XYZ file of C-alpha atoms in Angstrom:
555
model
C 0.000 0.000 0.000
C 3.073 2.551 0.708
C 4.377 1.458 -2.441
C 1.144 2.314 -4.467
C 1.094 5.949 -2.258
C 4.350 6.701 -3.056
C 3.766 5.818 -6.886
C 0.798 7.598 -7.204
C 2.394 10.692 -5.292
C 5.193 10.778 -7.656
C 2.704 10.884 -10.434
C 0.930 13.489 -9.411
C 3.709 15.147 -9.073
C 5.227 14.701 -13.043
C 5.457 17.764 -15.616
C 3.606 17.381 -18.527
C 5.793 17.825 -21.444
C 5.081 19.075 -24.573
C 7.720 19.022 -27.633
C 7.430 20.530 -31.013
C 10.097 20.726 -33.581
C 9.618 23.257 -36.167
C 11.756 24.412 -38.978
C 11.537 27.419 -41.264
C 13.217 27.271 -44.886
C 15.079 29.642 -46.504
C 11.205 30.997 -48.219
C 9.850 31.870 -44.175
C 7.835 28.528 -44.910
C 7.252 26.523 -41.347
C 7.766 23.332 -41.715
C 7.357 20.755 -38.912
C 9.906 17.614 -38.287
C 7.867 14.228 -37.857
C 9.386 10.833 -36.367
C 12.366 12.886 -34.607
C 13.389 10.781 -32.012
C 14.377 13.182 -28.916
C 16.003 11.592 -25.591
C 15.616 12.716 -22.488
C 18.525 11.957 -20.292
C 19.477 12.474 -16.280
C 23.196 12.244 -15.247
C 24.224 9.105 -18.000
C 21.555 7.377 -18.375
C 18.663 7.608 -20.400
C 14.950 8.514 -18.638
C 12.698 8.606 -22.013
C 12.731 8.238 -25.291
C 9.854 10.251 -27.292
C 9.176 10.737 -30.734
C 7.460 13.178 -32.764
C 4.383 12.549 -35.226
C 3.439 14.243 -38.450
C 2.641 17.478 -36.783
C 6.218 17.654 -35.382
C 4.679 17.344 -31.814
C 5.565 14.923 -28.861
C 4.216 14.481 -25.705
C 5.258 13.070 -22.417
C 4.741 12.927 -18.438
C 8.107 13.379 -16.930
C 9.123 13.696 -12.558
C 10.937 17.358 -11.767
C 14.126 17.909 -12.486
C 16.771 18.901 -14.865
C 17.535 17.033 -17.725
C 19.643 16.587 -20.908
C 17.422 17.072 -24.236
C 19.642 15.176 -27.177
C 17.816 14.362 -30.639
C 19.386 10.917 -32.063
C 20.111 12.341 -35.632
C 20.250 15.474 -37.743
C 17.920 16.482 -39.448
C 18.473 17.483 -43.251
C 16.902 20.492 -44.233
C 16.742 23.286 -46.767
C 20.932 22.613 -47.609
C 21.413 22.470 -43.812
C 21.632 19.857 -40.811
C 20.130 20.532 -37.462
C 20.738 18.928 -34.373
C 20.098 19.699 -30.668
C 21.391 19.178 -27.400
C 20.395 21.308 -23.954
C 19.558 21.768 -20.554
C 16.163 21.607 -19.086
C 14.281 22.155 -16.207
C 11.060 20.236 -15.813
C 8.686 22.290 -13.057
C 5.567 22.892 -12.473
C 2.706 21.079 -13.979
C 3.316 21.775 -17.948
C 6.574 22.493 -19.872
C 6.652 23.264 -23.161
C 9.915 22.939 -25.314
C 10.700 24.358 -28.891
C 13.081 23.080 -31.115
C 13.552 25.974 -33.818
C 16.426 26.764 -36.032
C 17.549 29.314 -33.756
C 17.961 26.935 -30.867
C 19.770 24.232 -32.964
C 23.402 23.487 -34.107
C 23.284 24.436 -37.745
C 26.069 22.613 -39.947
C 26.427 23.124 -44.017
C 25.702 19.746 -45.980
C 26.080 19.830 -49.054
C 24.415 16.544 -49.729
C 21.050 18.090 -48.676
C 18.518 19.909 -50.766
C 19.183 23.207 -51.749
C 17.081 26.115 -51.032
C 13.458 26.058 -53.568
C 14.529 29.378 -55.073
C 13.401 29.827 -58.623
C 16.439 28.520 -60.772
C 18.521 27.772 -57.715
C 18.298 24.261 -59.129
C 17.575 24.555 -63.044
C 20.629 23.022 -63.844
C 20.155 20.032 -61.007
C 17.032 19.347 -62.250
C 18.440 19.381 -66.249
C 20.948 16.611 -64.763
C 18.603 15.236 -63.278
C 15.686 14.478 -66.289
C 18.894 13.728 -68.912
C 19.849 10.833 -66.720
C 16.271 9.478 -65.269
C 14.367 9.704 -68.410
C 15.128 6.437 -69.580
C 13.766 4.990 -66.627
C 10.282 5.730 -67.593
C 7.970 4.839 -70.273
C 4.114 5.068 -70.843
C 2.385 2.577 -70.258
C -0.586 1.873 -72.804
C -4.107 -0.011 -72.291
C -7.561 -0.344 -73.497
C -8.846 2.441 -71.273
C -5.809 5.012 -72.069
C -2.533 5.529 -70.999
C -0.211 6.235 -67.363
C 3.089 6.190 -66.873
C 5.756 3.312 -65.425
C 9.285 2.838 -64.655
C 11.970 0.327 -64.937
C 12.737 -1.384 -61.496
C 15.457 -3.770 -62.281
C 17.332 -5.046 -65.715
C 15.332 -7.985 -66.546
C 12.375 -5.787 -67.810
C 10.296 -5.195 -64.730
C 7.997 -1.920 -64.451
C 6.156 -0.677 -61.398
C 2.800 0.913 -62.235
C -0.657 2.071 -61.301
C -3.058 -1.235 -60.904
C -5.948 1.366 -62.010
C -3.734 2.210 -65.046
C -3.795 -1.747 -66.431
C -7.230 -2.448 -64.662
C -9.073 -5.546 -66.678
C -7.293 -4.239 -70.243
C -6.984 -7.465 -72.613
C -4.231 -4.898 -74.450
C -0.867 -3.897 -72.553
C 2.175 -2.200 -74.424
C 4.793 0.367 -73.585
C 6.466 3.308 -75.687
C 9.983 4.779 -74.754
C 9.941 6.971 -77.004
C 7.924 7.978 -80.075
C 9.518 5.330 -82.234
C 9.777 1.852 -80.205
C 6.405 0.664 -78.521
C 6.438 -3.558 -77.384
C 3.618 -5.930 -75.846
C 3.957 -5.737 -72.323
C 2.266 -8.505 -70.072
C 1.010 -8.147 -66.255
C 2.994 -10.277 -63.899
C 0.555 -8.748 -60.693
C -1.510 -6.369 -59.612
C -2.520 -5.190 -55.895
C -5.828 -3.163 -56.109
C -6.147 -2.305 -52.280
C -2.902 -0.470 -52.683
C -3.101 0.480 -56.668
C 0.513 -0.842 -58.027
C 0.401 -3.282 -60.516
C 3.915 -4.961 -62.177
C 4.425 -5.401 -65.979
C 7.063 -7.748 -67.894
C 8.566 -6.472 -71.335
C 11.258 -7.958 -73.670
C 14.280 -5.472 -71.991
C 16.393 -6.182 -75.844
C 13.883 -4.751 -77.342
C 14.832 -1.475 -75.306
C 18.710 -1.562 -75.111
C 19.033 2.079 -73.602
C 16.612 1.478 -70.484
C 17.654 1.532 -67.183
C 16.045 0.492 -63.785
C 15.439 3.514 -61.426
C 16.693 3.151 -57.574
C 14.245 2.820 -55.312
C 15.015 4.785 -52.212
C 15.674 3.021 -49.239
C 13.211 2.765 -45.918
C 14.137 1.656 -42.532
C 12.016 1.081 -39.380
C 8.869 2.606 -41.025
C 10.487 6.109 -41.306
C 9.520 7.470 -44.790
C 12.446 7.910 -47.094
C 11.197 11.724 -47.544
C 9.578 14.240 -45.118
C 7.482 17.358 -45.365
C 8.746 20.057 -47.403
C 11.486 18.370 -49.218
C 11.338 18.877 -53.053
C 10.323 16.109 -55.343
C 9.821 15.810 -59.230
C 8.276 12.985 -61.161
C 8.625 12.454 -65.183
C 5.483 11.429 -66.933
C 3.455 11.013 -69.731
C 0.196 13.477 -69.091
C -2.032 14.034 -71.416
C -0.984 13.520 -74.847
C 3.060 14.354 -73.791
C 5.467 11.774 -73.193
C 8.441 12.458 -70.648
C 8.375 15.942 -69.024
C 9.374 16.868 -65.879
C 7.232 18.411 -63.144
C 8.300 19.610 -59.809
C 7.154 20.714 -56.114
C 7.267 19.835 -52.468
C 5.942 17.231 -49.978
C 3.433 18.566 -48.059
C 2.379 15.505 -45.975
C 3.578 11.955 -45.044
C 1.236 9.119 -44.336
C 1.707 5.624 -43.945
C 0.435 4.531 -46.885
C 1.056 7.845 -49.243
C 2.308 11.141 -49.652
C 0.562 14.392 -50.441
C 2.115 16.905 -52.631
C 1.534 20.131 -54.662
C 3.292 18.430 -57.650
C 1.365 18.607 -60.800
C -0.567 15.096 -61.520
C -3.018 14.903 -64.693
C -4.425 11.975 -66.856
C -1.431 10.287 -68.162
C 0.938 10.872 -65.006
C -0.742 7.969 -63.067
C 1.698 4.950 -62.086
C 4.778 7.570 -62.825
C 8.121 7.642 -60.579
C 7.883 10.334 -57.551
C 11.933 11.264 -57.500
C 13.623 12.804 -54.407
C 16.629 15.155 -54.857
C 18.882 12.198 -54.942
C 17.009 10.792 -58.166
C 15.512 8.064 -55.918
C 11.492 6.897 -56.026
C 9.868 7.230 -52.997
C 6.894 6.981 -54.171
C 4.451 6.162 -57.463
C 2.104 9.362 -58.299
C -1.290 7.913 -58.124
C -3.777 10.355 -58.600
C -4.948 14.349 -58.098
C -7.617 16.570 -55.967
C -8.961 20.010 -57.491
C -10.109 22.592 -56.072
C -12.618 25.387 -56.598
C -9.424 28.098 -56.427
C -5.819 27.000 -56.818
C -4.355 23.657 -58.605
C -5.381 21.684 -55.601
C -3.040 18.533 -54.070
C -1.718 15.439 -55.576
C -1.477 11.661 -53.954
C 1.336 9.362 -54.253
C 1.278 5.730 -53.537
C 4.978 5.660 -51.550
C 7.520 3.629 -52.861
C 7.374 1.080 -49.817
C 3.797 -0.322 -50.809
C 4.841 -1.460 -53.955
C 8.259 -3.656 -52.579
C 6.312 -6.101 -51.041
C 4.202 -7.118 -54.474
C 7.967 -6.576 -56.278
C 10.065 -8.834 -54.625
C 6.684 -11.499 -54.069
C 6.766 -11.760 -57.736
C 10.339 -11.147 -59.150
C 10.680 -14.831 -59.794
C 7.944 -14.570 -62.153
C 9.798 -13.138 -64.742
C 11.245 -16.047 -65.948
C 11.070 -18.319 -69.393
C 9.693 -16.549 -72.759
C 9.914 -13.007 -72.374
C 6.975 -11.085 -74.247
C 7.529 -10.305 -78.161
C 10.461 -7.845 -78.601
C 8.574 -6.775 -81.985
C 8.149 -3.368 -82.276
C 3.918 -2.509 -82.149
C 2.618 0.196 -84.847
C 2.651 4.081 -82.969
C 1.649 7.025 -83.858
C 3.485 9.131 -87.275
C 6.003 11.561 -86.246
C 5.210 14.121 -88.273
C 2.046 16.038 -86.934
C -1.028 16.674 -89.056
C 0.073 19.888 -90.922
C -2.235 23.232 -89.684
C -2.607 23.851 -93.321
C -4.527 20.667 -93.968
C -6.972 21.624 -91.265
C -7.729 25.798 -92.804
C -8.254 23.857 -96.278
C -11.326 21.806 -94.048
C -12.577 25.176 -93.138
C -13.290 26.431 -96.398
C -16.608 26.479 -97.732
C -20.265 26.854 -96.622
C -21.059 23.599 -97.212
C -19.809 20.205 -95.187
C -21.241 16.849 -95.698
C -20.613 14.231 -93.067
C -22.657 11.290 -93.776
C -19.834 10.050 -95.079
C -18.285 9.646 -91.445
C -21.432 7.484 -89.430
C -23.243 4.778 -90.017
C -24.705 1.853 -88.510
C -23.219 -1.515 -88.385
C -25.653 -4.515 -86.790
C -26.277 -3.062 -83.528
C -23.638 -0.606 -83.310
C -23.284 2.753 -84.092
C -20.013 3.863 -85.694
C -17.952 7.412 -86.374
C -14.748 8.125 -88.595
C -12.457 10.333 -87.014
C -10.140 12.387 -89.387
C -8.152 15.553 -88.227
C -9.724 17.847 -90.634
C -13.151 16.224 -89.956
C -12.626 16.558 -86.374
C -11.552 20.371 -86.673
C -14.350 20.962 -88.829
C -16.966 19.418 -86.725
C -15.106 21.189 -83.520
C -15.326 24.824 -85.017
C -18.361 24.692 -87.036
C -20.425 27.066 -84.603
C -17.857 29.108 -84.392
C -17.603 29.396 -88.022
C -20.855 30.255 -88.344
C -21.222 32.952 -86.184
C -18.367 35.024 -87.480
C -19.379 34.718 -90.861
C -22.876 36.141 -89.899
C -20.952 38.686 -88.744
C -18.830 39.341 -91.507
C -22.145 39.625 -93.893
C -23.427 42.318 -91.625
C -20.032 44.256 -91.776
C -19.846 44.323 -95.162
C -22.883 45.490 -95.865
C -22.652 48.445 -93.059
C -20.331 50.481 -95.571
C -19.940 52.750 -92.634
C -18.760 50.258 -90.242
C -15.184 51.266 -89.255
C -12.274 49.163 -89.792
C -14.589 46.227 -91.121
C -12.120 45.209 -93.107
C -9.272 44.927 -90.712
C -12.170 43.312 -88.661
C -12.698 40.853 -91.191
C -8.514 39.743 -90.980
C -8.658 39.432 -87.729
C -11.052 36.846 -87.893
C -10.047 34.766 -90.109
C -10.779 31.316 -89.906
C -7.414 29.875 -89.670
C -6.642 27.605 -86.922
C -3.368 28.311 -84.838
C -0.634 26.124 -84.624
C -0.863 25.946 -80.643
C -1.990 22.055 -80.816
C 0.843 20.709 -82.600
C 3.641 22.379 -80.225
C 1.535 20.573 -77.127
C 1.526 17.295 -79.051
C -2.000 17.551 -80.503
C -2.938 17.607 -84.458
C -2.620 13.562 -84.603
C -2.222 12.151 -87.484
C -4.364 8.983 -87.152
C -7.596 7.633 -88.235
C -10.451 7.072 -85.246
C -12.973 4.692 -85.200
C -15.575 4.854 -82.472
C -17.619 2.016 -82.296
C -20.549 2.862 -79.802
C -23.660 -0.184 -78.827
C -27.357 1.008 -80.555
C -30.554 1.122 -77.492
C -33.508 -0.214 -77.857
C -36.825 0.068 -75.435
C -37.658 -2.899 -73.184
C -40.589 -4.924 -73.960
C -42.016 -3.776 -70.454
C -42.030 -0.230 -70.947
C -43.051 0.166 -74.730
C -46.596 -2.487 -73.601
C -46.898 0.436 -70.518
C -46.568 2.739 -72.904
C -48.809 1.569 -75.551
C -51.720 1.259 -73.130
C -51.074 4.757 -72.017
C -51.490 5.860 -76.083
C -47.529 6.239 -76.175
C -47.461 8.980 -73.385
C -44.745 8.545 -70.739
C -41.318 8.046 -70.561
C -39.737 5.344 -72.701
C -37.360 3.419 -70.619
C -33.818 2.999 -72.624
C -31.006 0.317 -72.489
C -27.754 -0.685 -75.034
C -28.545 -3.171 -77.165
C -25.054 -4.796 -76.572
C -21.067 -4.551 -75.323
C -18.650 -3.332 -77.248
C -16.221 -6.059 -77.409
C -13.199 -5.702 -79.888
C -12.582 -4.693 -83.363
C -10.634 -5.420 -86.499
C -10.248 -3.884 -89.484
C -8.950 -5.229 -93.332
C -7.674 -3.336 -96.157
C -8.821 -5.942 -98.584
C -8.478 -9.234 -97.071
C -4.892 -8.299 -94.805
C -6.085 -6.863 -91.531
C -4.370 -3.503 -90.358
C -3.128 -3.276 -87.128
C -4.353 -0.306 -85.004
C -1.773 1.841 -82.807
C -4.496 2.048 -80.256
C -6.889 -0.246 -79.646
C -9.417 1.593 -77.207
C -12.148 -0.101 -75.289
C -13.825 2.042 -73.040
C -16.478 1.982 -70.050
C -19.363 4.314 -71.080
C -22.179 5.500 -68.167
C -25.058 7.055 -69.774
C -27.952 8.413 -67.071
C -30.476 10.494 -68.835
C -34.261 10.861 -67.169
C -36.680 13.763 -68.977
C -40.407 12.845 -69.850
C -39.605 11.431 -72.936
C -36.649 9.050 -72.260
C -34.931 7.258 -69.760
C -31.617 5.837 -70.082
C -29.835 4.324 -67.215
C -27.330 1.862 -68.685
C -23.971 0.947 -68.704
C -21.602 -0.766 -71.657
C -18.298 -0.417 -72.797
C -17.460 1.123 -76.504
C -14.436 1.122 -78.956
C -11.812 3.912 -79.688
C -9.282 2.631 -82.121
C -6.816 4.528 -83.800
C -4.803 3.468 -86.739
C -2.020 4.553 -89.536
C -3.087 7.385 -91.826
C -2.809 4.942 -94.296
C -4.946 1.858 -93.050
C -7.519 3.303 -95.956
C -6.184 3.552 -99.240
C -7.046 3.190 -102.676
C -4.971 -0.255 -103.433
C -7.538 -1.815 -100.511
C -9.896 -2.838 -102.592
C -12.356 -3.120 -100.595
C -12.689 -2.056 -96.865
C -14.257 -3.975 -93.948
C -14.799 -3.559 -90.125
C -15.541 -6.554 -87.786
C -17.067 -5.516 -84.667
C -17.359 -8.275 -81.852
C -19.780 -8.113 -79.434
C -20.829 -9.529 -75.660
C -23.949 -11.046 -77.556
C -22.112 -13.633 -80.298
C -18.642 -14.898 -81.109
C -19.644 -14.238 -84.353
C -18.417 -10.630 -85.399
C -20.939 -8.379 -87.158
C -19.388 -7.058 -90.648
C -19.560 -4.001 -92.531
C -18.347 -2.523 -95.926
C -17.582 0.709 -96.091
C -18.826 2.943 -99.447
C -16.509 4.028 -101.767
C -17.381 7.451 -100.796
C -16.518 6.933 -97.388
C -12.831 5.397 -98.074
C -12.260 8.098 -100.813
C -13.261 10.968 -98.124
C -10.598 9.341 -95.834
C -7.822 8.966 -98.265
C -8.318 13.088 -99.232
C -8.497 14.049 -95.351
C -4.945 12.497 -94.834
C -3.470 14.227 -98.260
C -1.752 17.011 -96.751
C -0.344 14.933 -94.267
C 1.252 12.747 -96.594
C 2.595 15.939 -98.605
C 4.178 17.458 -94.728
C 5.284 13.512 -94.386
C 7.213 13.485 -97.806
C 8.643 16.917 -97.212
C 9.730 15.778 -93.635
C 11.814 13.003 -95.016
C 13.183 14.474 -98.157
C 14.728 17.310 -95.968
C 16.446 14.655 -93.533
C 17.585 12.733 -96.774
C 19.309 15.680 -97.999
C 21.386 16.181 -94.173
């Protein structure tokens, strides 16, 4: 019983102890210092050991006294290592201690980041993306396209499970030129990381990325450090985007960086050129670019080294898979589609069993895209000209002409490729057209797709044409009004081919669409009309191509 009095008394009579570690950069930006370990010792021994979380806060119960505060290791921050080590006095009921930059020893190390001023590292970073580039490629399914990155020399990429998903289709390009079948060794939905298998020959210049190292749990980056991922967003292929960590978690990382459609599965690099992490997905914002996620590096090990042994016996095809031309779809092909009043398009849908299908052609695209537009100004241009006292009209009239601006080319856009959208027909239910035939046809009729989009093929004459893309594509339609209701799901096609998959020496040209109904593909001809529209759409792209090549003949 004295025993338990005397314990209790000394409790009562411990100082709450409150820690926080706080740093500010060389930008006046506070950052706090998680999973510091900071010792609290009395004479030469050791009384507690604490350790801060994310918030750079620790808390403890500790008797009166005075005491030693040591932290276990520096801390590397903004080009600059901090430790500390001093005297305390513990009285009172609460103590609160701050560990600041001005209360630390402050040593130069050059190994650490340097400061986040603007160009401070412009040439790091150059470094940096000439010799990490060829660690990353895109990776390409049915659904689109993310980003991956070599892991070891035997042809093993970490992605983005939600990149591959269910896709019957997996490639990867290094560059624009070389694009080979890539197959899915395994996949981890809970924590999104997937790894892929390629023929490495086929790629002689790719190299693994290192994988930063973790011990003990700690993260292998903290708050506030700088990190830059390459990626393939959009339609781009290998750029470099940059910012800080802003929180650690122990599954991911948030960050400012810059993540769109295309960046998913992509390497997260620290400012040693190491992954910590895979850059998994983004949050907007009403104001401001919003945050980005990262998967960090340490959730994809475990399915890595699981399945490293998988990667064994034939190796997929080294053959090099059909991409997209080089040359971009010239901006003069696309003005020549804006002339005229006049613009037929029948010649780009039609029906096919119980599918509907669309021709996509740059010109027709632009066309279609700008045809309001086009409309508009030349009502206005009518009305100008025939107000003789408008001022300027004609200087009005240059300024709007319809020429389209080379803008889309210098991002990457102006494809030259055919599209072929292949989208399921929908049909009323037997239910709701008997409701709505005893109701004399008043009421809603109650929609749903005919069909599933399954895969495609297409033959130029009898030899079938590969596509560079071939898309299939979950499609959500949920439409209520008082006339119809649609509330379906099924999947349609989006596959993209040469400019050249349609040309006069075909013959004849034919589309096999497969569906979820029958093995047995539904086929359709296309008109001459249709094939001779597509051969002219790609003309001035096969002029620019010619040009291209007879100016790099002549270097």
């Amino acid at each position: 019983m004295l025993a338990c009095a005397f314990a209790a008394q000394a409790q009562s009579r411990s100082v709450k102890v409150h820690v926080h570690v706080i740093l500010v950069d060389s930008e006046l930006n506070q950052k706090p210092v998680p999973f510091l370990h900071v010792s609290f010792l009395k004479g030469n021994k050791t009384s507690l050991d604490v350790k801060t979380g994310l918030d750079g806060i620790a808390e403890t119960a500790l008797p009166p006294g005075t005491y030693t505060l040591t932290t276990s290791k520096p801390v590397d921050f903004d080009g600059k290592r901090y430790s500390w080590s001093q005297r305390v006095t513990l009285t009172g009921a609460e103590k609160a201690i701050d560990l600041t930059n001005e209360n630390a020893k402050v040593e130069d190390n050059a190994a650490a980041a340097p400061p986040r001023s603007s160009g401070a590292s412009s040439g790091d970073l150059t470094e940096q993306f000439k010799k990490l580039k060829n660690t990353v490629v895109t990776v390409i399914s049915e659904s689109g396209h993310g980003t991956g990155f070599f892991v070891d020399g035997k042809g093993l990429i970490l992605t983005n499970q939600h990149v591959v998903a269910q896709s019957q289709y997996l490639a990867v390009q290094f560059d624009r030129e070389r694009k080979i079948a890539a197959r899915l060794i395994a996949s981890d939905p809970q924590k999104d990381v997937a790894l892929l298998w390629v023929n490495i020959s086929a790629l002689p210049s790719a190299k693994p990325a290192a994988l930063a190292p973790s011990s003990n749990g700690h993260a292998p980056v903290q708050e506030g450090e700088r990190v830059f991922t390459i990626g393939s967003p959009l339609s781009l292929d290998k750029i470099i985007t940059t910012g800080i960590v802003s929180k650690v978690d122990a599954h991911t990382l948030m960050s400012d960086i810059n993540i769109n459609p295309g960046n998913s599965g992509g390497p997260l690099f620290n400012n040693a050129g190491q992954v910590v992490g895979l850059t998994t997905f983004g949050t907007s914002a009403e104001r401001g670019p919003g945050v980005s996620g990262v998967v960090r590096i340490e959730e994809a090990l475990a399915l890595l080294e699981e399945n490293r042994g998988k990667a064994t016996g034939t190796p997929p095809l080294a053959a090099l898979l059909p991409v997209e031309p080089l040359t971009p779809y010239p901006v003069e092909g696309l003005k020549a589609a804006l002339q005229g009043e006049k613009f037929d398009t029948r010649p780009y849908y039609f029906y096919a069993g119980d599918f509907e299908v669309a021709l996509s052609t740059p010109p027709f695209d632009y066309r279609e895209k700008e045809e309001a537009r086009l409309r508009a100004e030349r009502t206005q241009k009518k009305r100008n000209r025939k107000d003789a006292n408008t001022p300027d009209a004609t200087q009005q009239d240059a300024d709007r002409e319809d020429t389209p601006r080379d803008w889309e080319s210098e991002a990457g856009g102006n494809r030259a490729v055919l599209g072929i959208y292949v989208v399921p027909k929908v049909k009323e239910g037997f239910g709701s057209a008997l409701s709505r035939g005893l109701r004399n046809g008043y009421g809603a009729a109650n929609l749903k797709f005919k069909t599933d989009f399954q895969r495609m093929k297409l033959f130029c004459g009898e030899k079938e044409v590969q596509p560079i893309h071939p898309g299939r594509i979950p499609l959500t339609v949920n439409v209520r009004n008082a006339s119809v209701k649609l509330e379906d799901s099924t999947y349609k096609g989006a596959y993209f081919y040469p400019p050249d998959a349609v040309n006069p020496q075909c013959g004849t040209v034919k589309i096999a669409i497969y569906s979820s109904k029958s093995g047995e593909p539904v086929i359709k001809t296309l008109e001459g009309n249709t094939t001779t529209r597509i051969w002219a759409d790609f003309d001035a792209f096969r002029r620019a191509d010619a040009e291209v090549h007879s100016t790099q003949a002549q270097k």
